[in-house]
Short mmCIF file of C-alpha atoms in Angstrom, two decimals:
data_model
loop_
_atom_site.label_atom_id
_atom_site.label_comp_id
_atom_site.label_asym_id
_atom_site.label_seq_id
_atom_site.Cartn_x
_atom_site.Cartn_y
_atom_site.Cartn_z
CA MET A 1 0.00 0.00 0.00
CA MET A 2 1.36 3.40 -0.94
CA GLN A 3 1.53 6.29 1.46
CA SER A 4 1.81 9.95 0.54
CA THR A 5 4.47 12.18 2.02
CA ASP A 6 2.05 13.51 4.64
CA GLY A 7 1.31 9.96 5.78
CA ASN A 8 -2.20 9.55 4.26
CA VAL A 9 -3.06 6.34 2.45
CA VAL A 10 -3.03 6.98 -1.28
CA THR A 11 -5.79 5.49 -3.38
CA GLY A 12 -4.80 3.49 -6.44
CA SER A 13 -4.20 -0.08 -7.41
CA THR A 14 -0.42 -0.27 -7.00
CA GLY A 15 0.33 -2.88 -4.38
CA PHE A 16 -3.15 -2.78 -2.92
CA ARG A 17 -5.06 -6.06 -2.50
CA PRO A 18 -8.75 -6.02 -1.52
CA GLY A 19 -8.51 -9.42 0.16
CA SER A 20 -10.01 -12.78 -0.71
CA ASP A 21 -13.72 -13.29 -1.44
CA ALA A 22 -13.49 -16.90 -0.32
CA PRO A 23 -14.48 -16.46 3.38
CA PHE A 24 -17.57 -14.51 2.36
CA ILE A 25 -18.65 -17.06 -0.27
CA VAL A 26 -17.92 -19.98 2.07
CA GLY A 27 -19.91 -18.30 4.86
CA LEU A 28 -22.88 -17.75 2.55
CA SER A 29 -22.70 -21.33 1.32
CA ILE A 30 -22.52 -22.85 4.80
CA LEU A 31 -25.42 -20.84 6.16
CA SER A 32 -27.63 -21.44 3.11
CA GLY A 33 -26.52 -25.04 2.68
CA THR A 34 -27.35 -25.99 6.28
CA TYR A 35 -30.98 -25.04 5.82
CA VAL A 36 -31.29 -26.81 2.47
CA VAL A 37 -29.68 -29.96 3.90
CA ILE A 38 -32.13 -30.01 6.82
CA ILE A 39 -35.11 -29.70 4.43
CA VAL A 40 -33.88 -32.58 2.27
CA ALA A 41 -32.93 -34.62 5.34
CA MET A 42 -36.44 -34.22 6.80
CA ILE A 43 -38.02 -35.58 3.63
CA ALA A 44 -35.45 -38.38 3.48
CA ALA A 45 -36.27 -39.29 7.10
CA ASP A 46 -39.99 -39.47 6.23
CA LEU A 47 -39.18 -41.72 3.29
CA ALA A 48 -36.93 -43.92 5.45
CA TYR A 49 -39.66 -44.43 8.02
CA VAL A 50 -42.43 -45.35 5.63
CA ASP A 51 -42.35 -48.70 3.90
CA ALA A 52 -44.30 -49.55 0.75
CA ASP A 53 -46.94 -51.50 2.71
CA SER A 54 -47.92 -48.64 4.98
CA MET A 55 -47.96 -46.28 2.00
CA LEU A 56 -50.22 -48.64 0.04
CA SER A 57 -52.51 -49.27 2.97
CA ALA A 58 -52.83 -45.50 3.47
CA LEU A 59 -53.67 -45.03 -0.19
CA ARG A 60 -56.20 -47.91 -0.10
CA SER A 61 -57.96 -46.56 2.98
CA LYS A 62 -61.37 -45.06 2.13
CA GLU A 63 -60.91 -42.37 4.77
CA ILE A 64 -57.59 -41.29 3.30
CA GLN A 65 -58.98 -41.40 -0.24
CA TYR A 66 -61.83 -39.13 0.90
CA SER A 67 -59.33 -36.89 2.67
CA ILE A 68 -57.16 -36.61 -0.46
CA GLY A 69 -60.23 -35.83 -2.57
CA LEU A 70 -61.53 -33.19 -0.18
CA SER A 71 -58.07 -31.64 0.16
CA LEU A 72 -57.65 -31.34 -3.61
CA LEU A 73 -61.16 -29.94 -4.06
CA SER A 74 -61.09 -27.52 -1.12
CA CYS A 75 -57.58 -26.25 -1.91
CA SER A 76 -58.52 -25.63 -5.54
CA LEU A 77 -61.73 -23.81 -4.61
CA SER A 78 -60.05 -21.72 -1.90
CA THR A 79 -57.27 -20.85 -4.38
CA LEU A 80 -59.81 -19.68 -6.97
CA LEU A 81 -61.63 -17.65 -4.33
CA SER A 82 -58.33 -16.23 -3.08
CA LEU A 83 -57.28 -15.10 -6.57
CA TRP A 84 -60.76 -13.67 -7.20
CA VAL A 85 -60.22 -11.36 -4.22
CA ALA A 86 -56.42 -11.01 -4.23
CA ILE A 87 -56.11 -9.71 -7.82
CA PRO A 88 -58.37 -6.65 -7.32
CA LEU A 89 -57.02 -6.13 -3.80
CA GLY A 90 -53.41 -6.30 -4.98
CA TYR A 91 -54.10 -3.90 -7.85
CA LEU A 92 -56.00 -1.47 -5.63
CA THR A 93 -53.21 -1.30 -3.05
CA SER A 94 -50.49 -1.15 -5.71
CA ARG A 95 -51.94 1.61 -7.89
CA PHE A 96 -54.18 3.83 -5.79
CA ASP A 97 -53.58 6.13 -2.84
CA PHE A 98 -56.63 6.68 -0.69
CA PRO A 99 -57.44 7.59 2.90
CA GLY A 100 -57.11 4.57 5.16
CA LYS A 101 -54.68 2.71 2.87
CA ARG A 102 -52.27 2.07 5.74
CA LEU A 103 -55.11 0.79 7.86
CA LEU A 104 -56.18 -1.53 5.03
CA ASP A 105 -52.60 -2.80 4.76
CA THR A 106 -52.55 -3.54 8.47
CA VAL A 107 -55.92 -5.32 8.33
CA LEU A 108 -54.61 -7.46 5.44
CA ASP A 109 -51.67 -8.50 7.60
CA ILE A 110 -53.93 -9.80 10.37
CA PRO A 111 -54.54 -13.27 8.84
CA ILE A 112 -50.78 -13.55 8.20
CA VAL A 113 -49.62 -12.69 11.70
CA LEU A 114 -52.46 -14.19 13.73
CA PRO A 115 -51.99 -17.72 15.06
CA PRO A 116 -54.03 -19.91 12.65
CA LEU A 117 -56.06 -21.34 15.53
CA VAL A 118 -57.30 -17.85 16.36
CA ILE A 119 -58.61 -17.47 12.80
CA GLY A 120 -60.71 -20.60 13.34
CA ILE A 121 -62.01 -19.39 16.70
CA SER A 122 -62.79 -15.96 15.21
CA LEU A 123 -64.68 -17.55 12.29
CA LEU A 124 -66.64 -19.64 14.76
CA ALA A 125 -67.51 -16.48 16.70
CA LEU A 126 -68.42 -14.61 13.50
CA PHE A 127 -70.96 -17.24 12.47
CA ASN A 128 -72.87 -16.63 15.67
CA PHE A 129 -73.86 -13.21 14.37
CA ALA A 130 -76.26 -12.24 11.59
CA PRO A 131 -76.09 -12.34 8.62
CA PHE A 132 -73.49 -15.11 8.89
CA SER A 133 -75.51 -17.03 11.47
CA TRP A 134 -78.32 -17.46 8.90
CA THR A 135 -76.06 -19.82 6.96
CA SER A 136 -74.17 -21.41 9.84
CA GLN A 137 -76.07 -24.73 9.73
CA TRP A 138 -74.75 -25.30 6.17
CA VAL A 139 -71.29 -23.87 6.84
CA VAL A 140 -69.96 -24.50 10.36
CA PHE A 141 -68.55 -28.04 10.82
CA GLU A 142 -69.36 -28.71 7.16
CA ILE A 143 -67.27 -28.70 3.97
CA PRO A 144 -67.83 -24.95 3.27
CA ALA A 145 -66.13 -24.29 6.64
CA VAL A 146 -63.03 -26.11 5.38
CA ILE A 147 -62.92 -23.93 2.25
CA LEU A 148 -63.63 -20.71 4.17
CA ALA A 149 -60.95 -21.45 6.78
CA GLN A 150 -58.40 -22.13 4.03
CA PHE A 151 -59.49 -19.05 2.08
CA MET A 152 -59.17 -16.67 5.05
CA VAL A 153 -55.45 -17.39 5.41
CA ALA A 154 -54.52 -18.17 1.79
CA CYS A 155 -56.12 -14.99 0.44
CA ALA A 156 -53.96 -12.74 2.61
CA PHE A 157 -50.81 -14.38 1.22
CA ALA A 158 -52.15 -14.24 -2.34
CA ALA A 159 -53.03 -10.54 -1.95
CA ARG A 160 -49.49 -9.78 -0.79
CA ALA A 161 -48.05 -11.72 -3.73
CA MET A 162 -50.33 -9.91 -6.20
CA ARG A 163 -49.43 -6.51 -4.73
CA ILE A 164 -45.72 -7.26 -5.27
CA SER A 165 -46.47 -8.52 -8.79
CA PHE A 166 -48.40 -5.35 -9.74
CA ASP A 167 -45.74 -3.14 -8.10
CA GLN A 168 -43.19 -4.69 -10.47
CA ILE A 169 -45.21 -3.70 -13.56
CA PRO A 170 -44.36 -0.06 -14.35
CA THR A 171 -47.33 2.32 -14.58
CA ARG A 172 -46.00 3.66 -17.91
CA TYR A 173 -47.86 0.93 -19.80
CA GLU A 174 -51.19 1.95 -18.31
CA LYS A 175 -50.42 5.61 -18.98
CA VAL A 176 -49.78 4.92 -22.66
CA ALA A 177 -52.91 2.75 -22.84
CA LEU A 178 -54.99 5.57 -21.31
CA THR A 179 -53.76 8.06 -23.92
CA LEU A 180 -54.55 5.54 -26.66
CA GLY A 181 -58.19 5.42 -25.57
CA CYS A 182 -58.46 2.88 -22.76
CA ASN A 183 -60.39 3.58 -19.62
CA ARG A 184 -58.88 2.23 -16.39
CA SER A 185 -60.73 -1.04 -16.70
CA LYS A 186 -59.59 -1.69 -20.27
CA ALA A 187 -56.02 -0.70 -19.39
CA PHE A 188 -56.16 -3.24 -16.58
CA TRP A 189 -57.53 -6.08 -18.69
CA LEU A 190 -55.65 -5.39 -21.93
CA VAL A 191 -52.29 -4.21 -20.63
CA VAL A 192 -51.74 -5.08 -16.96
CA MET A 193 -53.32 -8.53 -16.64
CA PRO A 194 -51.37 -10.12 -19.52
CA GLN A 195 -48.19 -8.98 -17.80
CA ALA A 196 -49.33 -10.25 -14.39
CA LYS A 197 -49.79 -13.89 -15.52
CA ARG A 198 -46.67 -15.12 -13.79
CA GLY A 199 -47.59 -13.22 -10.63
CA ILE A 200 -51.07 -14.75 -10.68
CA LEU A 201 -49.55 -18.20 -11.06
CA ALA A 202 -47.17 -17.55 -8.15
CA ALA A 203 -50.00 -16.20 -5.97
CA GLY A 204 -52.19 -19.17 -6.90
CA THR A 205 -49.42 -21.65 -6.05
CA LEU A 206 -48.82 -19.92 -2.73
CA ALA A 207 -52.54 -19.92 -1.92
CA TRP A 208 -52.87 -23.60 -2.86
CA ALA A 209 -49.86 -24.62 -0.76
CA ARG A 210 -51.09 -22.58 2.23
CA SER A 211 -54.53 -24.13 1.91
CA LEU A 212 -53.11 -27.66 1.75
CA GLY A 213 -51.19 -27.16 4.98
CA GLU A 214 -53.99 -25.37 6.84
CA PHE A 215 -54.95 -27.21 9.99
CA GLY A 216 -55.69 -25.04 13.05
CA PRO A 217 -58.63 -23.05 11.67
CA ILE A 218 -60.10 -26.17 10.04
CA LEU A 219 -59.93 -28.13 13.28
CA VAL A 220 -61.79 -25.40 15.17
CA PHE A 221 -64.21 -24.18 12.49
CA ALA A 222 -64.90 -27.36 10.49
CA GLY A 223 -64.11 -30.04 13.04
CA SER A 224 -62.29 -33.31 12.38
CA THR A 225 -65.10 -35.65 11.44
CA ARG A 226 -63.91 -38.62 9.38
CA MET A 227 -65.38 -38.85 5.90
CA ARG A 228 -66.95 -35.40 6.29
CA THR A 229 -64.57 -32.54 7.03
CA GLU A 230 -61.38 -34.57 6.99
CA VAL A 231 -58.58 -33.07 4.93
CA LEU A 232 -55.00 -34.37 4.84
CA PRO A 233 -53.67 -32.40 7.86
CA THR A 234 -56.74 -33.62 9.80
CA SER A 235 -55.87 -37.19 8.78
CA VAL A 236 -52.34 -36.74 10.10
CA TYR A 237 -53.79 -35.45 13.38
CA LEU A 238 -56.28 -38.34 13.65
CA GLU A 239 -53.61 -40.94 12.87
CA MET A 240 -51.33 -39.35 15.48
CA GLN A 241 -54.11 -39.57 18.08
CA ALA A 242 -54.53 -43.24 17.21
CA GLY A 243 -50.77 -43.73 17.71
CA ASN A 244 -50.26 -44.81 14.08
CA LEU A 245 -46.88 -43.23 13.34
CA LYS A 246 -46.41 -45.00 9.99
CA GLY A 247 -49.88 -44.02 8.78
CA MET A 248 -49.22 -40.45 9.86
CA LEU A 249 -45.94 -40.33 7.95
CA ALA A 250 -47.51 -41.96 4.88
CA ILE A 251 -50.13 -39.19 4.75
CA SER A 252 -47.41 -36.60 5.29
CA LEU A 253 -45.58 -38.01 2.27
CA ILE A 254 -48.75 -37.76 0.19
CA MET A 255 -48.92 -34.07 1.17
CA ILE A 256 -45.25 -33.58 0.28
CA PHE A 257 -45.83 -35.16 -3.15
CA ALA A 258 -48.95 -33.06 -3.75
CA ALA A 259 -47.16 -29.84 -2.79
CA ALA A 260 -44.11 -30.75 -4.89
CA ALA A 261 -46.33 -31.59 -7.88
CA VAL A 262 -48.04 -28.20 -7.69
CA LEU A 263 -44.72 -26.41 -7.26
CA VAL A 264 -43.11 -28.19 -10.21
CA THR A 265 -46.18 -27.69 -12.44
CA SER A 266 -46.25 -24.02 -11.58
CA ARG A 267 -42.52 -23.64 -12.30
CA LEU A 268 -42.89 -25.46 -15.64
CA MET A 269 -45.85 -23.30 -16.61
CA GLY A 270 -43.91 -20.22 -15.54
CA MET A 271 -41.06 -21.21 -17.84
CA LYS A 272 -43.39 -21.44 -20.85
CA ARG A 273 -43.21 -17.70 -21.46
CA LEU A 274 -46.22 -16.83 -19.34
CA GLU A 275 -44.60 -13.48 -18.84
CA PRO A 276 -43.60 -11.77 -22.05
CA MET B 1 -52.54 25.26 -29.78
CA ILE B 2 -51.60 23.91 -26.36
CA SER B 3 -52.52 26.43 -23.70
CA VAL B 4 -51.86 25.92 -20.01
CA GLU B 5 -53.20 28.51 -17.60
CA LYS B 6 -52.17 28.87 -13.94
CA LEU B 7 -51.69 25.14 -13.53
CA HIS B 8 -51.25 23.72 -10.03
CA VAL B 9 -50.35 20.06 -9.59
CA ARG B 10 -49.63 18.38 -6.29
CA GLN B 11 -48.10 14.91 -6.13
CA GLY B 12 -47.09 13.84 -2.62
CA GLU B 13 -44.27 16.13 -1.50
CA PHE B 14 -43.79 17.55 -4.99
CA SER B 15 -45.85 20.37 -6.42
CA LEU B 16 -46.01 22.57 -9.50
CA SER B 17 -47.68 25.90 -9.07
CA ASP B 18 -48.87 28.71 -11.27
CA ILE B 19 -47.49 27.31 -14.52
CA SER B 20 -48.73 29.00 -17.70
CA PHE B 21 -47.60 28.72 -21.32
CA LYS B 22 -48.92 28.73 -24.86
CA LEU B 23 -47.67 26.67 -27.78
CA ALA B 24 -49.01 27.71 -31.19
CA GLU B 25 -50.91 25.27 -33.41
CA GLY B 26 -48.52 23.07 -35.39
CA ALA B 27 -45.45 24.32 -33.51
CA TYR B 28 -42.68 22.12 -32.13
CA GLY B 29 -42.15 23.08 -28.50
CA ILE B 30 -39.25 21.77 -26.48
CA LEU B 31 -39.33 21.66 -22.71
CA VAL B 32 -35.97 21.77 -20.94
CA GLY B 33 -34.91 21.97 -17.33
CA ARG B 34 -33.04 20.12 -14.63
CA SER B 35 -33.98 16.57 -13.68
CA GLY B 36 -36.73 16.54 -11.07
CA CYS B 37 -37.99 20.05 -11.84
CA GLY B 38 -41.40 18.79 -12.96
CA LYS B 39 -41.14 18.55 -16.76
CA THR B 40 -42.66 15.07 -16.88
CA THR B 41 -45.39 16.09 -14.41
CA LEU B 42 -46.31 19.01 -16.68
CA LEU B 43 -46.28 16.82 -19.81
CA GLU B 44 -48.40 14.17 -18.10
CA ALA B 45 -50.84 16.85 -16.92
CA VAL B 46 -51.28 17.93 -20.57
CA CYS B 47 -51.91 14.27 -21.49
CA GLY B 48 -54.45 13.95 -18.67
CA LEU B 49 -52.34 11.49 -16.70
CA ARG B 50 -52.01 13.69 -13.59
CA SER B 51 -54.92 15.10 -11.70
CA ILE B 52 -54.48 18.82 -11.26
CA THR B 53 -55.33 20.92 -8.21
CA SER B 54 -56.36 24.01 -10.17
CA GLY B 55 -55.81 25.76 -13.48
CA LYS B 56 -56.89 25.10 -17.02
CA ILE B 57 -55.55 23.14 -20.00
CA LEU B 58 -56.81 23.96 -23.49
CA LEU B 59 -55.99 21.98 -26.60
CA GLY B 60 -57.02 24.12 -29.56
CA THR B 61 -60.14 25.85 -28.35
CA LYS B 62 -61.28 22.88 -26.31
CA ASP B 63 -61.00 22.95 -22.52
CA VAL B 64 -59.68 19.45 -21.75
CA THR B 65 -58.93 20.02 -18.06
CA THR B 66 -61.42 17.43 -16.90
CA LEU B 67 -61.32 15.14 -19.93
CA LYS B 68 -59.86 11.63 -19.78
CA PRO B 69 -56.51 11.07 -21.54
CA GLY B 70 -58.18 9.13 -24.36
CA GLU B 71 -60.54 12.02 -25.12
CA ARG B 72 -57.81 14.62 -25.58
CA ASP B 73 -56.50 13.72 -29.03
CA VAL B 74 -52.96 13.49 -27.65
CA GLY B 75 -50.34 10.93 -28.61
CA TYR B 76 -47.82 10.08 -25.90
CA VAL B 77 -44.35 8.52 -26.14
CA PRO B 78 -42.57 7.92 -22.83
CA GLN B 79 -38.80 7.63 -22.37
CA ASP B 80 -38.30 3.97 -23.24
CA GLY B 81 -41.32 3.72 -25.52
CA ALA B 82 -43.17 1.46 -23.07
CA LEU B 83 -44.19 -1.02 -25.74
CA PHE B 84 -46.69 -3.53 -24.35
CA PRO B 85 -44.49 -6.60 -23.78
CA HIS B 86 -47.19 -9.11 -24.74
CA LEU B 87 -48.13 -7.62 -28.13
CA SER B 88 -46.42 -7.92 -31.50
CA VAL B 89 -45.41 -4.78 -33.40
CA ALA B 90 -48.50 -5.05 -35.64
CA ARG B 91 -50.79 -5.30 -32.63
CA GLN B 92 -49.07 -2.34 -30.92
CA LEU B 93 -49.76 -0.21 -34.00
CA ALA B 94 -53.35 -1.49 -34.18
CA PHE B 95 -54.05 -1.14 -30.44
CA ALA B 96 -55.79 2.26 -30.48
CA LEU B 97 -57.63 1.46 -33.70
CA VAL B 98 -59.04 -1.77 -32.27
CA LEU B 99 -60.21 0.19 -29.20
CA ARG B 100 -62.05 2.54 -31.55
CA LYS B 101 -63.65 -0.46 -33.24
CA ALA B 102 -62.20 0.39 -36.65
CA LYS B 103 -62.95 -2.13 -39.42
CA PRO B 104 -60.30 -4.87 -39.88
CA LYS B 105 -59.54 -3.62 -43.40
CA GLN B 106 -59.01 -0.04 -42.14
CA ILE B 107 -56.77 -1.31 -39.33
CA GLU B 108 -54.70 -3.38 -41.72
CA GLU B 109 -54.24 -0.47 -44.12
CA ARG B 110 -53.32 1.97 -41.36
CA VAL B 111 -50.84 -0.46 -39.77
CA GLU B 112 -49.17 -1.06 -43.16
CA GLU B 113 -49.02 2.67 -43.87
CA LEU B 114 -47.51 3.47 -40.47
CA ALA B 115 -45.05 0.58 -40.66
CA GLU B 116 -43.85 1.75 -44.06
CA ARG B 117 -43.55 5.37 -42.96
CA LEU B 118 -41.57 4.39 -39.85
CA GLY B 119 -39.47 1.72 -41.56
CA VAL B 120 -40.73 -1.19 -39.45
CA SER B 121 -42.62 -3.17 -42.12
CA HIS B 122 -40.24 -6.11 -41.73
CA LEU B 123 -40.80 -6.17 -37.95
CA LEU B 124 -44.60 -6.45 -37.79
CA ASP B 125 -44.60 -9.99 -36.35
CA ARG B 126 -41.80 -9.35 -33.85
CA MET B 127 -42.34 -9.03 -30.11
CA PRO B 128 -40.87 -5.98 -28.31
CA ASP B 129 -38.09 -7.97 -26.64
CA ALA B 130 -36.73 -8.82 -30.09
CA LEU B 131 -36.40 -5.16 -31.12
CA SER B 132 -33.45 -2.81 -30.82
CA GLY B 133 -33.75 0.49 -28.92
CA GLY B 134 -34.27 2.46 -32.11
CA GLU B 135 -36.87 0.02 -33.46
CA ARG B 136 -38.78 0.25 -30.20
CA GLN B 137 -38.92 4.01 -30.40
CA ARG B 138 -40.10 3.84 -34.02
CA VAL B 139 -42.93 1.50 -33.00
CA ALA B 140 -43.78 3.65 -29.95
CA LEU B 141 -43.97 6.70 -32.19
CA GLY B 142 -46.09 4.80 -34.71
CA ARG B 143 -48.45 3.62 -31.97
CA ALA B 144 -48.89 7.21 -30.75
CA LEU B 145 -49.47 8.46 -34.30
CA SER B 146 -51.88 5.65 -35.24
CA ILE B 147 -54.97 7.68 -34.34
CA ARG B 148 -53.63 10.77 -36.15
CA PRO B 149 -53.52 12.90 -32.98
CA ARG B 150 -53.41 16.68 -33.28
CA TYR B 151 -51.03 16.85 -30.31
CA LEU B 152 -47.99 14.79 -29.47
CA CYS B 153 -46.20 14.63 -26.11
CA LEU B 154 -42.71 13.13 -26.16
CA ASP B 155 -40.89 12.48 -22.90
CA GLU B 156 -37.16 12.20 -23.71
CA PRO B 157 -37.84 9.76 -26.56
CA LEU B 158 -34.22 9.74 -27.73
CA SER B 159 -32.37 9.75 -24.41
CA ALA B 160 -31.84 6.00 -24.06
CA LEU B 161 -30.46 5.56 -27.60
CA ASP B 162 -26.87 5.29 -28.77
CA ASP B 163 -25.53 8.12 -30.97
CA GLU B 164 -26.19 6.43 -34.29
CA THR B 165 -29.75 5.38 -33.40
CA HIS B 166 -30.33 8.79 -31.84
CA ASP B 167 -29.58 10.47 -35.18
CA GLU B 168 -31.79 7.99 -37.01
CA ILE B 169 -34.85 8.60 -34.80
CA TYR B 170 -34.11 12.30 -34.74
CA GLU B 171 -34.30 12.33 -38.55
CA LEU B 172 -37.51 10.35 -38.33
CA LEU B 173 -39.03 12.97 -36.03
CA VAL B 174 -38.05 15.69 -38.48
CA GLN B 175 -39.62 13.78 -41.37
CA THR B 176 -42.77 12.40 -39.78
CA VAL B 177 -43.75 14.95 -37.15
CA LYS B 178 -42.20 18.37 -37.58
CA GLY B 179 -44.14 20.59 -39.92
CA THR B 180 -46.98 18.09 -40.41
CA GLY B 181 -49.47 20.20 -38.49
CA VAL B 182 -49.13 18.17 -35.29
CA THR B 183 -48.40 20.32 -32.26
CA VAL B 184 -45.52 18.74 -30.35
CA LEU B 185 -44.36 19.15 -26.77
CA HIS B 186 -41.02 17.38 -26.39
CA ILE B 187 -38.88 17.03 -23.25
CA THR B 188 -35.15 16.72 -23.81
CA HIS B 189 -31.73 17.48 -22.34
CA ASN B 190 -30.04 17.32 -25.73
CA LYS B 191 -28.80 20.66 -27.11
CA ARG B 192 -28.84 19.45 -30.71
CA GLU B 193 -32.47 18.46 -30.47
CA VAL B 194 -33.23 21.89 -29.02
CA GLU B 195 -31.34 23.70 -31.78
CA ASN B 196 -32.69 21.68 -34.70
CA LEU B 197 -36.22 20.73 -33.73
CA ALA B 198 -37.55 23.56 -31.58
CA ASP B 199 -39.79 26.34 -32.80
CA VAL B 200 -40.17 27.35 -29.17
CA VAL B 201 -38.13 26.42 -26.10
CA PHE B 202 -39.68 26.41 -22.64
CA ARG B 203 -37.26 26.34 -19.75
CA MET B 204 -38.42 25.11 -16.36
CA SER B 205 -36.48 26.36 -13.38
CA GLY B 206 -37.65 26.05 -9.83
CA ASN B 207 -41.34 26.56 -10.14
CA GLU B 208 -41.13 28.91 -13.10
CA LEU B 209 -41.50 28.36 -16.80
CA SER B 210 -39.90 30.81 -19.22
CA CYS B 211 -40.19 30.93 -22.99
CA GLU B 212 -37.10 31.39 -25.17
#
């Protein structure tokens, strides 16, 4: 390192070495790698515990077949409902400033930060009051309760994802569309939505995965009745109560496969130029 | 004529106040000023893209202050062209015509005419991500001109281009816009554009607009 005559360090490249990048890269790799290894190890442990027989007997069980069917159906419906609400909500919060926007943002965070069980208890409380109570005999402890409980949590995550997706689309496109003769609605449908396809897919995947794993609110609001409101997490819970560790792990593996299938499908669809 | 009278615009912390100017019919007006002084805000207010606090905007004899952007007869080209990423060049040029429910034959003829005039006939099936910077600006200009607007607002349309492409699009502006009867308001930092294109130069400084 060079020094000037008055003792100050002189900038320049002669003789100066910025030091190795290796410790930084190694540190990053170790910290990231540890987490990834634990995830893979967990799944490997599940696989190691479950033999083919217990997997087959789980898949042959009528209760589990019903549970898989209801899980797929309820997750798909709650995802559609979530997107139906999350797309306008995400666009509204991304593009418009209005009084109470911060309050709205905070309210939208409630289902994300609240313990899931509390969502279930709150839904149960809500359906004691009109107009919700008018429908409670067809909703509470019935299949609609499963979908509603999943929707309440999944939608908040989907709305956040859609907000981020719309934030990433510059407003210039809408501005040009407006000058070309669009109203706000046409600009949204013709210019923004085609660019938000990948965001919608990501939000839908997130909502589906959240719905699949939802347990607390379903237990409280829909109950855990076999062959009625039993979804896969409920099956895991019921098998655990019966002390059937292998059955519990077999169902967990089914959930892992389902989640992985959705994730991979969504990634593959995302790669097919959904976003121009 | 573009006439702005005592315009006040407030956008968060930023505000423009008491801005007035007149640009004669068919003239090429250039708006200059430091970055962040409000040139784009003013241009967008003329286009109807910014809600204004008070003041009046007239295009010709028509008071457009409360009109929607699409009702103002203004073409707009932002800095990078902002071509819609999901539409081919042909569909970009046809976009405004389709909105106006023009007949397919009319749309086809207009798209061909524009493409020929702007030198993009060979690019009609291309998507924006397969275009060069200059080609994008040609298409963006064509899209803005597709409805034959009487007014054209250009927000630094040449700033992101390399020197060679800059000259090419600059020539195109001279040929296709200047002196064609379209009244143009053009933001730029480029002295050559000011010297060669401007009939009138408006300089924004602080909250004041002076005419040179």
